[in-house]
Amino acid sequence: QVRLVESGGGLVQAGGSLRLSCAASGSIFKTSNLGWYRRTPGKERELVARITTGGSTNYADSVKGRFTISRDNDKNTVYLQMSSLKPDDTAVYYCNAYGNVGFPWDYWGQGTQVTVSS
């Protein structure tokens, strides 16, 4: 049915950059709000960035000014451009799509590992 597949994670040196992508299948992408979350072992899942259907964005204070979320509705893809990466950014990053147009939905990808070395 609806699938979200993250890609672009990997190992990077502190100060480097990565661009994460989340490709979505299904017909509800354009009416979905989209977000990136991350999970570090021993910590709660936290919101990294979010973008609404109208293009409004918000970011965690820890990444503001370094990360940028964007979406391409023609490609059914949401991106997270990450710059000036820090070791504290190390986590599994998850893509999320949610909405409530006629019915509620809340889809998640399987995650992609980002590791930032000192």
XYZ file of N, CA, C and O in Angstrom:
472
model
N 0.854 -1.195 0.000
C 0.000 0.000 0.000
C 0.886 1.239 0.000
O 1.559 1.499 -0.992
N 0.893 1.997 1.084
C 1.733 3.178 1.196
C 3.049 2.791 1.858
O 3.057 2.201 2.939
N 4.152 3.118 1.193
C 5.474 2.826 1.721
C 6.338 4.074 1.688
O 6.269 4.871 0.753
N 7.149 4.249 2.722
C 8.143 5.308 2.799
C 9.510 4.652 2.927
O 9.722 3.830 3.819
N 10.433 5.015 2.050
C 11.756 4.406 2.028
C 12.809 5.496 2.119
O 12.945 6.314 1.204
N 13.564 5.494 3.220
C 14.625 6.470 3.427
C 15.920 6.001 2.775
O 16.183 4.796 2.691
N 16.736 6.957 2.369
C 18.055 6.665 1.838
C 18.956 7.865 2.068
O 18.494 8.956 2.385
N 20.255 7.663 1.909
C 21.212 8.751 2.018
C 22.022 8.768 3.286
O 22.945 9.585 3.420
N 21.705 7.895 4.226
C 22.470 7.833 5.456
C 23.847 7.238 5.225
O 24.146 6.693 4.164
N 24.684 7.356 6.243
C 26.022 6.817 6.146
C 26.928 7.385 7.209
O 26.480 7.989 8.180
N 28.216 7.181 7.011
C 29.244 7.664 7.924
C 29.865 8.927 7.359
O 30.262 8.964 6.187
N 29.953 9.955 8.188
C 30.501 11.228 7.748
C 31.314 11.848 8.881
O 31.026 11.633 10.062
N 32.332 12.602 8.521
C 33.140 13.313 9.499
C 32.390 14.523 10.049
O 31.556 15.119 9.363
N 32.681 14.873 11.290
C 32.109 16.082 11.868
C 32.407 17.276 10.971
O 33.516 17.427 10.467
N 31.390 18.111 10.788
C 31.514 19.251 9.902
C 31.078 18.979 8.481
O 30.936 19.923 7.688
N 30.843 17.722 8.159
C 30.441 17.347 6.821
C 28.949 17.484 6.601
O 28.207 17.958 7.466
N 28.504 17.037 5.428
C 27.108 17.168 5.024
C 26.569 15.857 4.482
O 27.312 15.034 3.942
N 25.269 15.671 4.631
C 24.545 14.553 4.049
C 23.174 15.041 3.621
O 22.626 15.971 4.218
N 22.622 14.394 2.606
C 21.263 14.675 2.175
C 20.446 13.394 2.237
O 20.715 12.446 1.496
N 19.463 13.374 3.112
C 18.574 12.241 3.234
C 17.379 12.414 2.309
O 16.880 13.522 2.124
N 16.915 11.305 1.743
C 15.738 11.298 0.893
C 14.735 10.289 1.426
O 15.116 9.274 1.998
N 13.478 10.578 1.219
C 12.404 9.659 1.576
C 11.444 9.602 0.405
O 10.738 10.585 0.129
N 11.428 8.475 -0.279
C 10.553 8.273 -1.430
C 9.284 7.565 -0.989
O 9.344 6.562 -0.278
N 8.150 8.077 -1.418
C 6.859 7.559 -0.997
C 6.095 6.967 -2.168
O 6.055 7.541 -3.260
N 5.493 5.830 -1.926
C 4.523 5.271 -2.849
C 3.135 5.530 -2.294
O 2.956 5.695 -1.087
N 2.141 5.568 -3.177
C 0.791 5.840 -2.743
C 0.266 7.150 -3.291
O 1.017 7.957 -3.854
N -1.009 7.387 -3.082
C -1.699 8.519 -3.690
C -1.956 9.683 -2.745
O -2.558 10.677 -3.149
N -1.514 9.599 -1.507
C -1.837 10.621 -0.517
C -0.660 11.517 -0.171
O -0.755 12.330 0.755
N 0.447 11.399 -0.901
C 1.637 12.172 -0.562
C 1.360 13.672 -0.568
O 1.763 14.392 0.355
N 0.693 14.156 -1.607
C 0.499 15.592 -1.774
C -0.375 16.205 -0.690
O -0.318 17.419 -0.469
N -1.186 15.393 -0.028
C -2.033 15.881 1.045
C -1.488 15.513 2.420
O -2.196 15.654 3.416
N -0.253 15.049 2.477
C 0.378 14.672 3.730
C 1.302 15.763 4.249
O 2.019 16.404 3.478
N 1.276 15.952 5.551
C 2.352 16.650 6.215
C 3.506 15.662 6.365
O 3.287 14.463 6.543
N 4.732 16.164 6.312
C 5.901 15.296 6.295
C 6.883 15.712 7.379
O 7.017 16.895 7.689
N 7.559 14.718 7.931
C 8.517 15.022 8.975
C 9.690 14.064 8.988
O 9.623 12.958 8.453
N 10.770 14.530 9.577
C 11.925 13.708 9.878
C 12.091 13.639 11.389
O 12.071 14.672 12.074
N 12.242 12.433 11.896
C 12.485 12.171 13.309
C 13.774 11.380 13.449
O 14.250 10.772 12.494
N 14.320 11.371 14.645
C 15.502 10.557 14.881
C 15.427 9.888 16.243
O 14.775 10.371 17.161
N 16.132 8.761 16.327
C 16.138 7.956 17.530
C 17.561 7.545 17.850
O 18.239 6.947 17.019
N 18.012 7.879 19.052
C 19.314 7.480 19.559
C 19.103 6.459 20.670
O 18.198 6.639 21.498
N 19.883 5.376 20.709
C 19.715 4.390 21.777
C 19.716 5.027 23.153
O 20.588 5.836 23.481
N 18.714 4.686 23.951
C 18.594 5.221 25.286
C 17.853 6.539 25.381
O 17.671 7.055 26.487
N 17.419 7.078 24.251
C 16.695 8.343 24.247
C 15.348 8.200 23.539
O 15.146 7.294 22.738
N 14.450 9.123 23.839
C 13.149 9.145 23.188
C 13.285 9.614 21.745
O 14.211 10.349 21.394
N 12.360 9.168 20.914
C 12.288 9.681 19.557
C 12.031 11.182 19.600
O 11.214 11.660 20.395
N 12.710 11.930 18.754
C 12.546 13.375 18.735
C 12.305 13.877 17.315
O 12.833 13.338 16.342
N 11.508 14.918 17.238
C 11.268 15.583 15.965
C 12.501 16.361 15.550
O 13.061 17.119 16.346
N 12.928 16.176 14.310
C 14.041 16.922 13.747
C 13.536 18.090 12.918
O 13.968 19.230 13.098
N 12.629 17.808 11.995
C 12.097 18.833 11.110
C 10.750 18.390 10.579
O 10.486 17.196 10.451
N 9.917 19.363 10.234
C 8.587 19.080 9.720
C 8.237 20.087 8.637
O 8.613 21.256 8.726
N 7.508 19.628 7.634
C 7.019 20.512 6.587
C 5.573 20.154 6.288
O 5.231 18.987 6.114
N 4.711 21.159 6.232
C 3.293 20.939 6.002
C 2.984 20.914 4.516
O 3.842 21.171 3.669
N 1.732 20.602 4.201
C 1.301 20.623 2.807
C 1.447 22.012 2.197
O 1.638 22.136 0.988
N 1.350 23.048 3.027
C 1.490 24.412 2.560
C 2.914 24.929 2.528
O 3.145 26.071 2.121
N 3.879 24.116 2.970
C 5.272 24.504 2.918
C 5.826 25.123 4.182
O 7.001 25.516 4.208
N 5.012 25.229 5.227
C 5.521 25.744 6.488
C 6.457 24.725 7.134
O 6.207 23.526 7.085
N 7.519 25.199 7.747
C 8.516 24.320 8.349
C 8.768 24.669 9.799
O 8.550 25.801 10.234
N 9.219 23.698 10.551
C 9.735 23.932 11.884
C 10.827 22.915 12.176
O 10.849 21.824 11.608
N 11.741 23.302 13.069
C 12.931 22.510 13.338
C 13.186 22.416 14.829
O 12.814 23.314 15.596
N 13.838 21.337 15.216
C 14.344 21.248 16.568
C 15.414 22.317 16.773
O 16.171 22.638 15.849
N 15.464 22.870 17.979
C 16.451 23.908 18.258
C 17.880 23.435 17.998
O 18.734 24.224 17.580
N 18.129 22.157 18.217
C 19.474 21.631 18.080
C 19.965 21.580 16.635
O 21.170 21.470 16.403
N 19.045 21.642 15.666
C 19.438 21.545 14.257
C 19.118 22.801 13.468
O 19.527 22.914 12.302
N 18.417 23.740 14.063
C 18.018 24.946 13.359
C 19.244 25.698 12.854
O 20.199 25.916 13.588
N 19.193 26.082 11.591
C 20.310 26.761 10.962
C 21.290 25.834 10.284
O 22.126 26.293 9.492
N 21.203 24.543 10.580
C 22.095 23.555 9.976
C 21.367 22.599 9.040
O 21.952 22.130 8.062
N 20.107 22.288 9.345
C 19.320 21.339 8.553
C 18.228 22.081 7.797
O 17.685 23.084 8.289
N 17.866 21.567 6.624
C 16.781 22.113 5.833
C 15.903 20.986 5.302
O 16.409 20.052 4.677
N 14.606 21.075 5.559
C 13.659 20.107 5.035
C 12.973 20.701 3.808
O 12.681 21.899 3.769
N 12.738 19.872 2.802
C 12.050 20.311 1.600
C 11.263 19.143 1.022
O 11.495 17.988 1.379
N 10.345 19.458 0.124
C 9.535 18.406 -0.492
C 9.368 18.670 -1.971
O 9.334 19.821 -2.423
N 9.255 17.591 -2.740
C 9.000 17.644 -4.166
C 7.778 16.781 -4.425
O 7.874 15.550 -4.481
N 6.629 17.418 -4.569
C 5.384 16.674 -4.716
C 5.308 15.911 -6.036
O 4.641 14.880 -6.116
N 5.976 16.412 -7.073
C 5.980 15.709 -8.356
C 6.744 14.393 -8.275
O 6.437 13.449 -9.009
N 7.735 14.325 -7.396
C 8.534 13.117 -7.222
C 8.137 12.310 -5.993
O 8.756 11.282 -5.714
N 7.126 12.779 -5.273
C 6.698 12.101 -4.042
C 7.878 11.848 -3.107
O 8.060 10.747 -2.578
N 8.679 12.884 -2.903
C 9.900 12.745 -2.122
C 10.067 13.922 -1.174
O 9.797 15.070 -1.540
N 10.518 13.627 0.035
C 10.882 14.648 0.999
C 12.362 14.496 1.318
O 12.881 13.378 1.395
N 13.042 15.626 1.495
C 14.480 15.638 1.703
C 14.836 16.279 3.037
O 14.097 17.112 3.566
N 15.982 15.903 3.551
C 16.572 16.569 4.695
C 18.039 16.833 4.377
O 18.848 15.902 4.366
N 18.358 18.087 4.094
C 19.732 18.490 3.853
C 20.379 18.814 5.192
O 19.903 19.691 5.913
N 21.456 18.121 5.523
C 22.129 18.271 6.799
C 23.542 18.781 6.568
O 24.312 18.174 5.818
N 23.881 19.878 7.221
C 25.200 20.474 7.109
C 25.781 20.687 8.497
O 25.068 20.653 9.497
N 27.087 20.927 8.535
C 27.789 21.149 9.803
C 27.439 20.074 10.823
O 27.121 20.357 11.981
N 27.517 18.841 10.402
C 27.102 17.723 11.245
C 28.004 17.575 12.461
O 29.212 17.817 12.396
N 27.388 17.177 13.557
C 28.063 16.971 14.827
C 27.905 15.522 15.272
O 26.954 14.856 14.877
N 28.811 15.026 16.114
C 28.637 13.663 16.639
C 27.282 13.453 17.321
O 26.737 12.348 17.258
N 26.716 14.494 17.935
C 25.415 14.377 18.582
C 24.278 14.157 17.595
O 23.169 13.815 18.006
N 24.527 14.365 16.307
C 23.517 14.097 15.291
C 23.423 12.620 14.944
O 22.532 12.221 14.187
N 24.326 11.811 15.457
C 24.306 10.381 15.194
C 22.997 9.772 15.684
O 22.635 9.916 16.852
N 22.285 9.100 14.793
C 20.989 8.520 15.121
C 20.455 7.773 13.907
O 21.004 7.869 12.811
N 19.369 7.043 14.124
C 18.586 6.519 13.023
C 17.523 7.554 12.694
O 16.776 7.986 13.581
N 17.453 7.951 11.441
C 16.521 8.973 11.003
C 15.335 8.334 10.293
O 15.512 7.497 9.402
N 14.131 8.749 10.682
C 12.894 8.176 10.172
C 12.061 9.227 9.454
O 11.955 10.368 9.913
N 11.449 8.815 8.373
C 10.528 9.642 7.614
C 9.102 9.359 8.061
O 8.743 8.213 8.334
N 8.287 10.405 8.126
C 6.904 10.287 8.573
C 5.976 11.073 7.652
O 6.309 12.174 7.221
N 4.821 10.500 7.361
C 3.783 11.176 6.590
C 2.463 10.999 7.311
O 2.072 9.869 7.615
N 1.771 12.100 7.560
C 0.517 12.013 8.292
C -0.476 13.049 7.794
O -0.113 14.059 7.199
N -1.741 12.776 8.053
C -2.799 13.690 7.652
C -4.146 13.172 8.077
O -4.267 12.115 8.718
N -5.178 13.927 7.721
C -6.547 13.567 8.089
C -7.521 14.197 7.100
O -8.275 15.106 7.453
N -7.494 13.731 5.862
C -8.409 14.195 4.824
C -9.359 13.050 4.498
O -9.036 12.181 3.687
N -10.508 13.040 5.145
C -11.470 11.968 4.978
C -11.234 10.797 5.910
O -12.185 10.148 6.348
N -9.979 10.521 6.203
C -9.590 9.467 7.122
C -8.203 9.794 7.665
O -7.421 10.470 6.988
N -7.882 9.333 8.857
C -6.552 9.617 9.405
C -5.515 8.630 8.900
O -5.819 7.465 8.639
N -4.287 9.107 8.742
C -3.190 8.221 8.410
C -1.905 8.695 9.070
O -1.734 9.861 9.378
N -0.990 7.752 9.271
C 0.276 8.027 9.937
C 1.255 6.929 9.531
O 1.267 5.852 10.125
N 2.070 7.208 8.514
C 2.981 6.220 7.954
C 4.418 6.532 8.327
O 4.817 7.697 8.432
N 5.200 5.479 8.494
C 6.608 5.595 8.877
C 7.486 4.733 7.993
O 7.107 3.634 7.588
N 8.688 5.230 7.708
C 9.688 4.427 7.038
C 10.462 3.584 8.036
O 10.243 3.652 9.246
N 11.388 2.782 7.522
C 12.175 1.886 8.365
C 13.414 2.543 8.959
O 14.030 1.985 9.864
N 13.779 3.699 8.460
C 14.894 4.438 9.011
C 16.187 4.255 8.246
O 16.390 3.260 7.559
N 17.064 5.237 8.380
C 18.396 5.176 7.791
C 19.402 5.682 8.817
O 19.172 6.686 9.488
N 20.505 4.969 8.956
C 21.501 5.278 9.978
C 22.409 6.412 9.529
O 22.967 6.381 8.427
N 22.575 7.394 10.403
C 23.535 8.475 10.204
C 24.532 8.424 11.351
O 24.146 8.475 12.517
N 25.808 8.304 11.024
C 26.861 8.271 12.025
C 27.865 9.376 11.728
O 28.414 9.435 10.627
N 28.087 10.229 12.711
C 29.011 11.351 12.569
C 30.194 11.108 13.494
O 30.033 11.019 14.713
N 31.375 11.005 12.931
C 32.578 10.742 13.703
C 33.290 12.039 14.059
O 33.178 13.048 13.350
N 34.049 11.991 15.149
C 34.785 13.162 15.611
C 35.987 13.445 14.733
O 36.561 12.553 14.105
